[in-house]
Short mmCIF file of C-alpha atoms in Angstrom, two decimals:
data_model
loop_
_atom_site.label_atom_id
_atom_site.label_comp_id
_atom_site.label_asym_id
_atom_site.label_seq_id
_atom_site.Cartn_x
_atom_site.Cartn_y
_atom_site.Cartn_z
CA MET H 14 35.05 160.27 84.28
CA ARG H 15 33.83 160.88 80.74
CA GLN H 16 36.25 161.36 77.85
CA ASP H 17 33.82 161.21 74.90
CA SER H 18 35.22 162.80 71.76
CA ASP H 19 31.78 163.42 70.25
CA ARG H 20 30.58 165.77 73.01
CA THR H 21 32.04 169.12 73.86
CA GLY H 22 29.67 170.21 76.61
CA PRO H 23 29.52 168.99 80.20
CA ASP H 24 27.21 166.07 80.90
CA HIS H 25 27.27 166.72 84.64
CA VAL H 26 27.41 170.21 86.16
CA ALA H 27 27.75 170.79 89.90
CA ILE H 28 27.09 174.21 91.44
CA ILE H 29 28.09 175.78 94.75
CA MET H 30 25.23 178.25 95.09
CA ASP H 31 27.03 180.97 97.01
CA GLY H 32 26.11 184.57 97.74
CA ASN H 33 22.50 184.41 98.95
CA GLY H 34 23.22 186.14 102.26
CA ARG H 35 25.31 188.88 100.70
CA TRP H 36 22.64 189.45 98.05
CA ALA H 37 20.11 190.18 100.80
CA GLN H 38 22.51 192.27 102.89
CA GLN H 39 23.33 194.47 99.89
CA ARG H 40 19.62 195.30 99.79
CA GLY H 41 19.36 195.88 103.53
CA ARG H 42 17.25 192.76 104.00
CA PRO H 43 17.58 189.69 106.25
CA ARG H 44 19.90 186.95 105.02
CA LEU H 45 17.04 184.48 104.83
CA LEU H 46 15.40 186.57 102.12
CA GLY H 47 18.44 185.90 99.98
CA HIS H 48 18.02 182.16 100.45
CA HIS H 49 14.42 182.43 99.25
CA ALA H 50 15.62 184.35 96.20
CA GLY H 51 18.23 181.69 95.59
CA ALA H 52 15.60 178.94 95.75
CA ARG H 53 13.62 180.70 93.04
CA ARG H 54 16.74 180.84 90.87
CA VAL H 55 17.05 177.06 91.05
CA ARG H 56 13.90 176.62 88.96
CA GLU H 57 15.32 178.75 86.13
CA ILE H 58 18.62 176.87 86.04
CA LEU H 59 16.83 173.52 86.08
CA LYS H 60 14.79 174.49 83.05
CA ALA H 61 17.94 175.65 81.25
CA CYS H 62 19.74 172.31 81.60
CA PRO H 63 18.12 170.30 78.76
CA GLY H 64 18.70 173.12 76.28
CA ASN H 65 22.38 173.11 77.23
CA ASN H 66 22.60 169.30 76.97
CA VAL H 67 23.22 168.97 80.70
CA LYS H 68 21.92 165.61 81.89
CA TYR H 69 23.04 165.77 85.53
CA LEU H 70 22.89 168.77 87.86
CA THR H 71 24.16 168.67 91.45
CA LEU H 72 23.45 171.59 93.79
CA PHE H 73 25.18 172.31 97.10
CA ALA H 74 22.27 173.37 99.31
CA PHE H 75 23.53 172.96 102.89
CA SER H 76 26.95 171.83 104.12
CA THR H 77 27.95 169.99 107.27
CA GLU H 78 29.64 173.25 108.31
CA ASN H 79 26.49 175.37 107.84
CA TRP H 80 25.19 174.24 111.24
CA LYS H 81 27.61 176.85 112.65
CA ARG H 82 25.34 179.64 111.39
CA THR H 83 22.88 181.33 113.72
CA GLN H 84 20.06 179.19 115.04
CA SER H 85 17.48 181.41 113.36
CA GLU H 86 19.15 181.14 109.95
CA VAL H 87 19.50 177.35 110.19
CA ALA H 88 15.87 176.98 111.28
CA GLY H 89 14.79 179.23 108.44
CA LEU H 90 16.77 177.19 105.92
CA MET H 91 15.25 173.93 107.14
CA THR H 92 11.77 175.42 106.78
CA LEU H 93 12.70 176.63 103.30
CA PHE H 94 13.86 173.15 102.28
CA ARG H 95 10.59 171.60 103.47
CA LYS H 96 8.48 174.20 101.68
CA TYR H 97 10.56 173.93 98.51
CA ILE H 98 10.03 170.18 98.28
CA GLN H 99 6.31 170.49 98.97
CA ARG H 100 5.88 173.30 96.44
CA GLU H 101 8.06 171.94 93.64
CA ALA H 102 7.54 168.18 93.88
CA MET H 103 4.79 167.78 91.30
CA ASP H 104 6.36 170.25 88.87
CA LEU H 105 9.70 168.45 89.08
CA HIS H 106 7.97 165.15 88.45
CA SER H 107 5.90 166.39 85.53
CA SER H 108 9.01 167.98 84.01
CA GLY H 109 10.81 164.64 83.91
CA VAL H 110 13.32 165.47 86.64
CA ARG H 111 14.67 162.67 88.82
CA VAL H 112 15.64 163.95 92.27
CA ARG H 113 18.22 162.47 94.60
CA PHE H 114 19.61 163.75 97.88
CA ILE H 115 23.15 163.17 99.13
CA GLY H 116 24.58 163.86 102.56
CA ASP H 117 24.07 162.57 106.08
CA ARG H 118 20.35 162.58 106.96
CA ILE H 119 20.77 161.66 110.63
CA ARG H 120 20.81 165.26 111.85
CA LEU H 121 17.83 166.34 109.71
CA ASP H 122 14.34 166.38 111.20
CA ASP H 123 11.98 163.50 110.47
CA LYS H 124 9.50 165.56 108.44
CA LEU H 125 12.20 166.82 106.10
CA VAL H 126 13.67 163.33 105.66
CA SER H 127 10.20 161.96 104.89
CA LEU H 128 9.67 164.63 102.23
CA MET H 129 13.07 163.84 100.73
CA ASP H 130 12.31 160.10 100.64
CA ASN H 131 8.92 160.67 99.05
CA LEU H 132 10.32 162.99 96.37
CA GLU H 133 13.01 160.47 95.46
CA LEU H 134 10.37 157.75 95.18
CA LEU H 135 7.96 159.95 93.19
CA THR H 136 10.58 160.87 90.58
CA ALA H 137 12.47 157.56 90.45
CA GLY H 138 11.28 156.77 86.93
CA ASN H 139 12.24 160.12 85.37
CA ASP H 140 15.24 160.56 83.10
CA LEU H 141 15.17 163.96 81.37
CA LEU H 142 17.36 165.55 84.05
CA HIS H 143 18.97 164.03 87.11
CA LEU H 144 18.95 166.59 89.93
CA THR H 145 21.04 165.82 93.00
CA ILE H 146 20.70 168.05 96.06
CA ALA H 147 23.53 167.98 98.59
CA LEU H 148 21.89 168.54 101.96
CA ASN H 149 23.90 168.29 105.19
CA TYR H 150 26.72 167.26 102.92
CA GLY H 151 30.48 167.52 103.27
CA GLY H 152 33.08 165.86 101.08
CA ARG H 153 35.25 164.71 103.98
CA ASP H 154 32.20 163.46 105.85
CA GLU H 155 31.08 161.51 102.79
CA VAL H 156 34.46 159.83 102.34
CA THR H 157 34.61 159.06 106.07
CA ARG H 158 31.17 157.42 105.98
CA ALA H 159 32.15 155.48 102.86
CA ALA H 160 35.36 154.27 104.51
CA LYS H 161 33.38 153.08 107.56
CA ARG H 162 30.98 151.10 105.35
CA LEU H 163 33.89 149.64 103.42
CA ALA H 164 35.69 148.70 106.66
CA TYR H 165 32.52 146.96 107.87
CA GLU H 166 32.38 144.88 104.68
CA VAL H 167 35.99 143.82 105.28
CA GLU H 168 35.21 143.06 108.92
CA MET H 169 32.25 140.89 107.87
CA GLY H 170 34.46 138.99 105.46
CA ARG H 171 32.62 140.11 102.35
CA LEU H 172 35.73 141.93 101.12
CA THR H 173 39.44 141.56 101.82
CA HIS H 174 42.05 144.27 102.05
CA LYS H 175 43.25 143.21 98.61
CA ASP H 176 39.83 144.16 97.18
CA VAL H 177 40.13 147.76 98.37
CA ASP H 178 41.04 150.23 95.65
CA ALA H 179 39.72 153.55 94.38
CA GLU H 180 36.95 151.88 92.38
CA THR H 181 35.81 149.86 95.38
CA LEU H 182 35.70 152.87 97.68
CA ALA H 183 33.74 154.86 95.11
CA ARG H 184 30.96 152.27 95.29
CA PHE H 185 30.33 153.32 98.90
CA LEU H 186 30.05 157.05 98.20
CA ASP H 187 26.69 158.85 98.22
CA THR H 188 27.13 159.46 94.49
CA HIS H 189 27.90 155.87 93.49
CA VAL H 190 25.08 155.84 90.90
CA LEU H 191 26.15 159.15 89.31
CA PRO H 192 28.91 160.08 86.87
CA ASP H 193 31.60 162.39 88.18
CA PRO H 194 31.00 166.09 87.50
CA ASP H 195 32.61 167.51 84.40
CA LEU H 196 32.19 171.14 85.45
CA VAL H 197 31.92 172.72 88.91
CA ILE H 198 30.62 176.29 89.10
CA ARG H 199 30.88 178.52 92.17
CA THR H 200 29.03 181.81 92.24
CA SER H 201 29.71 184.98 94.29
CA GLY H 202 33.39 185.50 93.47
CA GLU H 203 34.82 183.12 96.06
CA ALA H 204 37.53 180.82 94.70
CA ARG H 205 37.43 177.76 96.93
CA ILE H 206 35.68 174.39 96.80
CA SER H 207 34.36 174.36 100.38
CA ASN H 208 34.45 170.60 100.95
CA PHE H 209 32.17 169.88 97.98
CA LEU H 210 32.49 166.62 96.00
CA LEU H 211 36.17 166.29 96.88
CA TRP H 212 36.55 162.77 95.52
CA GLN H 213 34.29 163.15 92.51
CA SER H 214 35.77 166.43 91.25
CA ALA H 215 39.33 165.17 90.89
CA TYR H 216 39.27 165.87 87.14
CA ALA H 217 36.47 168.42 86.95
CA GLU H 218 36.89 171.82 85.36
CA TYR H 219 36.12 174.78 87.63
CA GLU H 220 34.48 178.13 86.93
CA PHE H 221 34.44 180.81 89.63
CA VAL H 222 32.04 183.56 88.64
CA ASP H 223 31.49 186.88 90.41
CA THR H 224 27.69 186.84 90.16
CA LEU H 225 25.79 186.20 93.38
CA TRP H 226 23.61 183.11 93.13
CA PRO H 227 20.21 184.91 93.12
CA ASP H 228 21.43 186.91 90.09
CA PHE H 229 22.88 183.91 88.23
CA THR H 230 20.60 183.73 85.19
CA ALA H 231 19.99 180.95 82.70
CA ALA H 232 21.81 183.06 80.10
CA GLU H 233 24.96 183.24 82.22
CA PHE H 234 24.68 179.54 82.98
CA GLY H 235 24.60 178.88 79.25
CA ARG H 236 27.71 181.01 78.67
CA VAL H 237 29.65 179.16 81.38
CA VAL H 238 28.62 175.80 79.96
CA ALA H 239 29.65 176.93 76.48
CA ARG H 240 33.11 177.94 77.73
CA TYR H 241 33.62 174.41 79.00
CA GLY H 242 33.61 173.16 75.41
CA GLN H 243 36.60 175.37 74.61
CA ARG H 244 38.83 173.68 77.18
CA GLU H 245 41.29 170.92 76.35
CA ARG H 246 40.89 168.13 78.87
CA ARG H 247 43.94 165.84 79.21
CA PHE H 248 43.07 163.75 82.31
CA GLY H 249 46.79 163.61 83.14
CA ALA H 250 47.90 162.63 79.64
CA VAL H 251 49.88 164.59 77.07
CA MET H 252 47.86 165.34 73.96
CA ALA H 253 49.59 164.72 70.60
#
């Protein structure tokens, strides 16, 4: 949780990229076309981050609940993720972007997991922008997995129950190497958090914008980031 007085903008922005399916349906096209349009939008937002002094960007790509969608849409999304990594890997690396993935990889196919591992390894030395992609991710699932790992450490005698506090549990989260998000943006007009970064967003500011994700431009991103600087953040305290 960052409380720097010398920065007004968000260091870490997280985005729920909502509205791809509706974007396609409004145009009489298959939902998957909207996901492809949304993937193209990611590149523009990535390039806009350094100019807006955003160091960390976390994108919600596929939730643990998204498996409930039709088999054809899920299969299409998995193919899209594989193609995106293959197509964008070298550009991300050359642009100084470090890529991480969070979420449970057990249900993902081996080829996709291999591509994810390789991209993380390829970009491990980059530091211009830290991009985290939440894939097969759910906030409750993450905390549950963290609690299981923590319980195992207690069972093995490496920790005691007296060692367990919020800081200890946070070390077992997928995001343990990342700062908490300062700003969470959700596109498409929906005003809910959909099980995204539940623990990490305890003190985040939220922006719910009406724009569908494929139409969410770098200019609008910049305006939302700028509005963040106008907010007074108390973190539970009373400001004098």
